[in-house]
Short mmCIF file of C-alpha atoms in Angstrom, two decimals:
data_model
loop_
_atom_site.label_atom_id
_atom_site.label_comp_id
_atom_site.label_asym_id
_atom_site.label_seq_id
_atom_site.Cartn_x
_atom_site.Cartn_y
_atom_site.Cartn_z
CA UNK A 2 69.96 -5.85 5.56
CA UNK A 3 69.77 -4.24 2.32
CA UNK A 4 70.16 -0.20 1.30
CA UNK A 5 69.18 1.15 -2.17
CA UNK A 6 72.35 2.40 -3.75
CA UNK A 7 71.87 6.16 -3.78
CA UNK A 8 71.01 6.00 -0.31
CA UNK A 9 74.18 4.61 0.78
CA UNK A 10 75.83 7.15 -2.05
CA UNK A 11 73.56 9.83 -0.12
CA UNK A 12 74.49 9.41 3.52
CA UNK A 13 78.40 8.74 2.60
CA UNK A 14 78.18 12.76 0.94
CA UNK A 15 76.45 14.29 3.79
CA UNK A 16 78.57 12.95 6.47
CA UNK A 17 82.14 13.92 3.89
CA UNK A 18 80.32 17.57 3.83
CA UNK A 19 79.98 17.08 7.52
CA UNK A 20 83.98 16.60 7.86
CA UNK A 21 84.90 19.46 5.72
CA UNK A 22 84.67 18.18 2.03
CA UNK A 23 83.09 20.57 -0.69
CA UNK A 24 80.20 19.21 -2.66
CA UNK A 25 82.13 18.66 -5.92
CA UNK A 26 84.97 16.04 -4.27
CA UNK A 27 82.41 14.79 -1.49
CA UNK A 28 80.38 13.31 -4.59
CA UNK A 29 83.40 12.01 -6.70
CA UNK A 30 84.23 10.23 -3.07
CA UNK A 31 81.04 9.25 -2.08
CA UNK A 32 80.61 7.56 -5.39
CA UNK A 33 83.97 5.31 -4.85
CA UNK A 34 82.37 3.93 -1.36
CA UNK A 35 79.31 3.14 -2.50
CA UNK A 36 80.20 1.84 -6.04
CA UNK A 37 82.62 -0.54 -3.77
CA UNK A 38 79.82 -1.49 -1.26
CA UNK A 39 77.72 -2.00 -4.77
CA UNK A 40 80.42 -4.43 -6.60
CA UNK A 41 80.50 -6.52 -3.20
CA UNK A 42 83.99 -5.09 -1.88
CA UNK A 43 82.35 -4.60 1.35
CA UNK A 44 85.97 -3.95 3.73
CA UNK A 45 86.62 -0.84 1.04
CA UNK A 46 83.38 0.43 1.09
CA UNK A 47 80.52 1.25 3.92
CA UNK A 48 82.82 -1.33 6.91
CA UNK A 49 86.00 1.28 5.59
CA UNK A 50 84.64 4.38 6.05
CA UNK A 51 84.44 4.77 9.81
CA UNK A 52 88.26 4.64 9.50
CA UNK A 53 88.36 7.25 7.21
CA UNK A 54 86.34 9.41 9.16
CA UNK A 55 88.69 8.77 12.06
CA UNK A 56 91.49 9.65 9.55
CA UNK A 57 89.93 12.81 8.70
CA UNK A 58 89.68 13.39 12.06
CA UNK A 59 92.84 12.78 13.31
CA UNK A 60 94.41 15.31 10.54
CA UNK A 61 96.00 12.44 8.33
CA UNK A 62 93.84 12.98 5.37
CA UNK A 63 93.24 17.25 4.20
CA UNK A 64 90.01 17.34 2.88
CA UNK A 65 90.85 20.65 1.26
CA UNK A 66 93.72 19.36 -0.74
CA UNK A 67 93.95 19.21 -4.45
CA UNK A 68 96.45 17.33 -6.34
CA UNK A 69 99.44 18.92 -9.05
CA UNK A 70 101.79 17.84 -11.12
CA UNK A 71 105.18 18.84 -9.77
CA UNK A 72 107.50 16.74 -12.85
CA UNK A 73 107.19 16.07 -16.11
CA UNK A 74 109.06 13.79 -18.20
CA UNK A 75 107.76 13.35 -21.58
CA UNK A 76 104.82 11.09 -20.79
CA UNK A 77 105.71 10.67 -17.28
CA UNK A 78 104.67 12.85 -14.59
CA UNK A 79 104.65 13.37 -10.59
CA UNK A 80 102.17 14.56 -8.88
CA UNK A 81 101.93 15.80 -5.38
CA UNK A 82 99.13 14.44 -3.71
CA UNK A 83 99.00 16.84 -0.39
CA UNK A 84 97.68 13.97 1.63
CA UNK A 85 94.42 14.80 0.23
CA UNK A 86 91.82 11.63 0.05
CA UNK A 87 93.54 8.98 -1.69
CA UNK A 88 90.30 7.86 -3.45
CA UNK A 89 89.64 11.97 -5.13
CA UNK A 90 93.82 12.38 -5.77
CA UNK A 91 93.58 8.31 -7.72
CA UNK A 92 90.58 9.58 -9.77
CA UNK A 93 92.74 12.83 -11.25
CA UNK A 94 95.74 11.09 -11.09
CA UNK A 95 94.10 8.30 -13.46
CA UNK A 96 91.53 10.93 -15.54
CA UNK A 97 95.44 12.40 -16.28
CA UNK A 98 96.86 9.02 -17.56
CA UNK A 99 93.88 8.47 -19.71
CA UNK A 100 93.93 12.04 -21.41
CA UNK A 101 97.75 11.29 -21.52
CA UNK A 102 97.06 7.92 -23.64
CA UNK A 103 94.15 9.19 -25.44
CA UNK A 104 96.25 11.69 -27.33
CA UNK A 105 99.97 9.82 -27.06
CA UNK A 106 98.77 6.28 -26.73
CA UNK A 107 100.29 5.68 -23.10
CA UNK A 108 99.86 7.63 -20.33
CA UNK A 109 101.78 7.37 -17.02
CA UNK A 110 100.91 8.95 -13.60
CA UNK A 111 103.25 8.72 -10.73
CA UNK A 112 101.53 10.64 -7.35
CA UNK A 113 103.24 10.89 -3.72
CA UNK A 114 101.85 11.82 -0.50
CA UNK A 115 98.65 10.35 -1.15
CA UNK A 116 96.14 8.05 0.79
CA UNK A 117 95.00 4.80 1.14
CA UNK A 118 93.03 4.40 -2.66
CA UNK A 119 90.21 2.11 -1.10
CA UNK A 120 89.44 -0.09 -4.31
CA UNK A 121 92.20 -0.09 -6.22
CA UNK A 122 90.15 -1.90 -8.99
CA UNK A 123 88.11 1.43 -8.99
CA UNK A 124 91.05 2.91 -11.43
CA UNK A 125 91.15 0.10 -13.46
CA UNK A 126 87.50 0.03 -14.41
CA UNK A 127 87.99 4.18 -14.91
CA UNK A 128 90.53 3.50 -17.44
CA UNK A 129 88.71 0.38 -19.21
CA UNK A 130 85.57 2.80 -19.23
CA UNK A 131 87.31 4.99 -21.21
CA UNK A 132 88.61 2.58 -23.52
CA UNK A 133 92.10 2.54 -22.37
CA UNK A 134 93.82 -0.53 -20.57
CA UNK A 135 94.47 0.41 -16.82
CA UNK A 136 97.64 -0.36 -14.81
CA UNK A 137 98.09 0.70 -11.12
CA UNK A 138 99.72 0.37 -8.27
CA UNK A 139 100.20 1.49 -4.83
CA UNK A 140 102.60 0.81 -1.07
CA UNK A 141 101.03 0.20 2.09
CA UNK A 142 102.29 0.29 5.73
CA UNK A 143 103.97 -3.37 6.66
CA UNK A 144 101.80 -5.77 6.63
CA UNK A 145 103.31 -8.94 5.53
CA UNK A 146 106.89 -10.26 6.17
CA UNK A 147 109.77 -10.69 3.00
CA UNK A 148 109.82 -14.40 2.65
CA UNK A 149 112.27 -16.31 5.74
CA UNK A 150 111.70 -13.07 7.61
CA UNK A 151 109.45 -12.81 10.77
CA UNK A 152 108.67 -8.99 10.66
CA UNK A 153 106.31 -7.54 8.51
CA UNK A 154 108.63 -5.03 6.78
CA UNK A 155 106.83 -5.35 3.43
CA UNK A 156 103.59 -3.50 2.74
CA UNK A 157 100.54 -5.52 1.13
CA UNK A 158 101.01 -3.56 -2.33
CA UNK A 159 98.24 -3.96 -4.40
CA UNK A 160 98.25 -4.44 -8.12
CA UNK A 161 95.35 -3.87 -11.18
CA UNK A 162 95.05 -4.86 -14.92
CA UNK A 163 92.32 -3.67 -16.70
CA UNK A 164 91.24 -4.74 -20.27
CA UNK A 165 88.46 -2.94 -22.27
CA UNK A 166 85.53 -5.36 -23.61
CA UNK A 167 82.30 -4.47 -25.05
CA UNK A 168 80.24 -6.34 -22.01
CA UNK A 169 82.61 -5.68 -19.08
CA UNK A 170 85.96 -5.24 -18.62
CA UNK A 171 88.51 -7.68 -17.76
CA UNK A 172 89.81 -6.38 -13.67
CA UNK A 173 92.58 -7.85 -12.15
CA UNK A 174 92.64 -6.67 -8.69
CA UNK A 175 95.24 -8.05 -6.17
CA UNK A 176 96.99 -7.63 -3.06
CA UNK A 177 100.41 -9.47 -2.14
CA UNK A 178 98.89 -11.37 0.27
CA UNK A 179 97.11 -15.06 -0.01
CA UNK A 180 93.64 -12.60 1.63
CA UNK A 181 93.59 -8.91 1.66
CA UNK A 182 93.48 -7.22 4.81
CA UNK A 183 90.08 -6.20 3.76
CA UNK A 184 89.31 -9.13 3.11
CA UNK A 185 90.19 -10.54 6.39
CA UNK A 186 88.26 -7.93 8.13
CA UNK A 187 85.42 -9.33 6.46
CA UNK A 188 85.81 -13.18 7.41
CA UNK A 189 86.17 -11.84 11.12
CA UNK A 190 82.77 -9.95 10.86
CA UNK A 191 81.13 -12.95 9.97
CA UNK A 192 82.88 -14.90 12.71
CA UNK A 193 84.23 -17.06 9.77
CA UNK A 194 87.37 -18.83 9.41
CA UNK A 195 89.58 -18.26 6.33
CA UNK A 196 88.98 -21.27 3.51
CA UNK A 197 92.93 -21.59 2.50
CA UNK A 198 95.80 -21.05 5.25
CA UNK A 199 96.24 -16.89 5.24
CA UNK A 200 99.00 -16.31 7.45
CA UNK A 201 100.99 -17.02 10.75
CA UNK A 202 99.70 -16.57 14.07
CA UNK A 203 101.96 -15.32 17.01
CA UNK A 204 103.03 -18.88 17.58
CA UNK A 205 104.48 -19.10 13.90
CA UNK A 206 102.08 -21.53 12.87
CA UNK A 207 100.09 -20.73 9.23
CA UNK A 208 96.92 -20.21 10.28
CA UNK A 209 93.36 -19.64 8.77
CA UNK A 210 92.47 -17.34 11.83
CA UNK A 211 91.59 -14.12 10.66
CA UNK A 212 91.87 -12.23 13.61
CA UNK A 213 95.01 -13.64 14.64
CA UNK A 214 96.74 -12.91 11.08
CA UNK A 215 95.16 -9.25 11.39
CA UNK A 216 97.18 -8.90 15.01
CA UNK A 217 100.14 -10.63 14.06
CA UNK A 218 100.49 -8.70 10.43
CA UNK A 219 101.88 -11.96 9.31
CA UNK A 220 99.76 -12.51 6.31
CA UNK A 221 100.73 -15.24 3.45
CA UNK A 222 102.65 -13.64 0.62
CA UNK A 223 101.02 -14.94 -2.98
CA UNK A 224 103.12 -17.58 -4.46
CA UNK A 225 105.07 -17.69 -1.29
CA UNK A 226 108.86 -15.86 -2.32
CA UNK A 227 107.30 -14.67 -5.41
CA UNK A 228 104.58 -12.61 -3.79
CA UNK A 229 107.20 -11.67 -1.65
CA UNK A 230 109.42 -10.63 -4.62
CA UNK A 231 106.48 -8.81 -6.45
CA UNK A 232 105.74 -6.72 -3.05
CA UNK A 233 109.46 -5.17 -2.97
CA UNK A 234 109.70 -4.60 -6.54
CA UNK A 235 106.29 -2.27 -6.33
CA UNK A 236 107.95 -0.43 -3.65
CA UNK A 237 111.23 0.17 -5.44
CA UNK A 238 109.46 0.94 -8.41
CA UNK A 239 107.15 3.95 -7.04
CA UNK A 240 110.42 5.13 -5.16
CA UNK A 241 111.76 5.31 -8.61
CA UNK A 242 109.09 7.03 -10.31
CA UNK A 243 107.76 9.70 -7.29
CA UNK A 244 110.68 9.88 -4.63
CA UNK A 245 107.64 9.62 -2.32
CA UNK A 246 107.70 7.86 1.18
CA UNK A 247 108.59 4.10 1.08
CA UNK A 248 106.94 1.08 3.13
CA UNK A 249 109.71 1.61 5.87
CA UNK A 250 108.44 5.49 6.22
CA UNK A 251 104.81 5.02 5.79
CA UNK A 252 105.49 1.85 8.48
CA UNK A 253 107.76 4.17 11.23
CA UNK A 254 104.96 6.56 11.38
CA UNK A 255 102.35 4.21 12.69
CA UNK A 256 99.68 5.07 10.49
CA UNK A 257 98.66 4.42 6.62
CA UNK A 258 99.11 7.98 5.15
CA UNK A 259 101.27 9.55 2.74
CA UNK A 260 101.97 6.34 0.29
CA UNK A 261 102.65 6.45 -2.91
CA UNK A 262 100.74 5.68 -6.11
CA UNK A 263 101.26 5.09 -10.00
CA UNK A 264 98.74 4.97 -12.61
CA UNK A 265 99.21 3.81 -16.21
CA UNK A 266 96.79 4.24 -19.50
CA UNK A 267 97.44 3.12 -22.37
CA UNK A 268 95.15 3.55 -25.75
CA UNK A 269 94.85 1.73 -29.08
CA UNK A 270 92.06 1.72 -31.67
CA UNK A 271 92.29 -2.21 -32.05
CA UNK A 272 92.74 -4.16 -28.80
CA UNK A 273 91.63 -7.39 -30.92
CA UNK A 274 88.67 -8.25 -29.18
CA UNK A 275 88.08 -11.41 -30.74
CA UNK A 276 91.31 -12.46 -29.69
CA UNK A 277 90.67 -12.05 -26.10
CA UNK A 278 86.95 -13.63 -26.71
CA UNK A 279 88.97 -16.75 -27.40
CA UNK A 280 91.18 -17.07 -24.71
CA UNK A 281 87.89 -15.94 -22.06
CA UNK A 282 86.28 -18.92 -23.70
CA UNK A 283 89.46 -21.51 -23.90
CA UNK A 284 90.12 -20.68 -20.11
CA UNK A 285 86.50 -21.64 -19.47
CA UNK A 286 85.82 -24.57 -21.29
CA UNK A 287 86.27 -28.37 -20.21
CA UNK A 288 85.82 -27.44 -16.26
CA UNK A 289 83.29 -29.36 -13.99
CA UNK A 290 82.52 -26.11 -12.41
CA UNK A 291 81.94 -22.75 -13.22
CA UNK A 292 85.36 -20.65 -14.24
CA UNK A 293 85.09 -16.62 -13.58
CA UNK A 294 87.19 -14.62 -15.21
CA UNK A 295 88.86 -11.14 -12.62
CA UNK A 296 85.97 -9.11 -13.10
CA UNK A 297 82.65 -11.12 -14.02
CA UNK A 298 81.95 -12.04 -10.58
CA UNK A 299 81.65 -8.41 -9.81
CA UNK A 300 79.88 -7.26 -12.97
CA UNK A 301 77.29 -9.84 -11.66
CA UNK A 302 77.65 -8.67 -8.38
CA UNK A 303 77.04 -4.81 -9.45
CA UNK A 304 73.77 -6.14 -11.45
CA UNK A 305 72.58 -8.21 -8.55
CA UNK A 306 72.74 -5.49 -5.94
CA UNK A 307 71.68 -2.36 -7.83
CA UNK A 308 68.40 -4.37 -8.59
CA UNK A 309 67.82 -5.78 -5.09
CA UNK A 310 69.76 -3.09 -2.85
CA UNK A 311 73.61 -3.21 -1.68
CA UNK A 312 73.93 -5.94 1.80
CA UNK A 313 75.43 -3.50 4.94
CA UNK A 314 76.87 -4.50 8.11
CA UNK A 315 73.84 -3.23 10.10
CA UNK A 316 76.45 -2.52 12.89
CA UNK A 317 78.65 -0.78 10.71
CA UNK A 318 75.93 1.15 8.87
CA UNK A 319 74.52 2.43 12.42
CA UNK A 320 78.09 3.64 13.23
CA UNK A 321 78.15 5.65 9.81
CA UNK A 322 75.00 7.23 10.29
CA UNK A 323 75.99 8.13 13.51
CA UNK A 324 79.18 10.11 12.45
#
């Protein structure tokens, strides 16, 4: 089933009106679900927001709130996010970095007490919009286990790197995990098994089970120790930068609220275009199959479903409607 994109935008703004958003931050959030939904990141857009209705609901998320800076440090600020949405509090938080780099040439945005960003490639095509390169991060509740451990005492911490180009920009969007939980969510929908091994099931064994790795919150750290490695380091580093709750907190209350967030801009006239025109085309050439660079699939995505309509759940899009 397919929806026209400003009807999905649409319905996601009357129901956030209906749970207490004003007009002005129920559109800026609207937007970020259904731009996800459009660029094919189906688990952060219309299958996500049911659960951040619930959130809403349950109190975890202040639809009133409003983000401030709280520190300064030269170019480095911290914000307090007020557990207001994590998708509105990312956009300022960002728009800040950007103004930051536009008139110092780097720009960086610590925020705590936050919530869950939804896309975090969202903030890395802001900043590449706006002619800046775009690096953010964010913690998560415990998801995956440190490498040799059994527990999952290290939250699934994604990571973006955005590049301007004059097409598209260049979006690395990643999570510390082999499959995003997201991602997961969306094999299980389909009834689908994962292609690559994803995680351990309660046994111990890797499995490609998504439902299993989703229940055991075992998932596959990337590169094995490395991912593992990378996934600390992003902790420590916004417990460094916001003295905001770390994935032990945000893990001992039982729910994903109140993480913490960084978001960096930085600006230069000359980001040698041709340059990176070369190494697009040297990664590409002399495969037997088509190479995508992070971002092209979803430009062509983007293109694909604004001209034919954006693909819903029709399950899921029932249960939105019937918030």
């Amino acid at each position: 089933m397919r929806v026209k994109y400003e009807e999905l935008k649409d319905v996601f703004k009357e129901k956030l009106i209906d749970l207490g958003f004003d007009s002005a931050k129920a559109g800026i959030v609207a937007g970020i679900f259904a731009d996800n939904s459009r660029d094919g990141v189906y688990s952060h857009g219309l299958n996500r927001f049911p659960v951040f209705a619930q959130l809403i609901k349950d109190g975890l998320v202040d639809p009133d709130a409003t983000p401030e800076m709280v520190e300064k440090h030269g170019l480095v600020e911290t914000w307090e996010g007020y557990n207001g949405a994590g998708m509105f509090n990312a956009t300022v938080c960002m728009d800040r970095a950007i103004e930051l780099a536009k008139q110092y040439g780097v720009g960086i945005v610590g925020i705590r007490n936050t919530n869950h960003w939804m896309r975090g490639g969202t903030y890395g095509w802001q900043a590449a919009q706006a002619d800046c390169i775009g690096i953010c991060f964010t913690n998560a509740i415990g998801s995956m286990p440190p490498w040799g451990g059994t527990f999952p005492r290290l939250g699934n911490n994604p990571l973006v790197i955005a590049v301007p180009r004059p097409e598209h920009p260049i979006v690395l969007d990643m999570a510390m995990s082999q499959y995003s939980y997201g991602k997961m969510q969306e094999y299980e929908l389909k009834q689908k098994q994962l292609p690559f091994d994803g995680g351990y099931d309660s046994n111990g064994e890797l499995t490609r089970d998504p439902a299993e790795i989703r229940k055991t919150k075992r998932a596959l750290p990337i590169g094995l120790w490395k991912g593992s490695g990378l996934a600390l380091m992003l902790d420590v580093l916004l417990a460094a930068l916001t003295g905001g709750r770390s994935v032990e907190q945000i893990t001992a209350s039982g729910k994903e609220f109140g993480v913490s967030q960084c978001f960096i801009a930085i600006h230069k006239p000359d980001l040698h275009e041709s340059l990176i025109e070369e190494i697009l085309a040297y990664t590409k050439s002399e495969s037997p199959q088509e190479i995508s660079f992070p971002g092209e699939n979803t430009f062509r995505t983007r293109l694909e479903n604004l001209r034919e309509g954006v693909p819903v759940n029709e399950e899921m899009w029932k249960k939105v409607k019937a918030i």
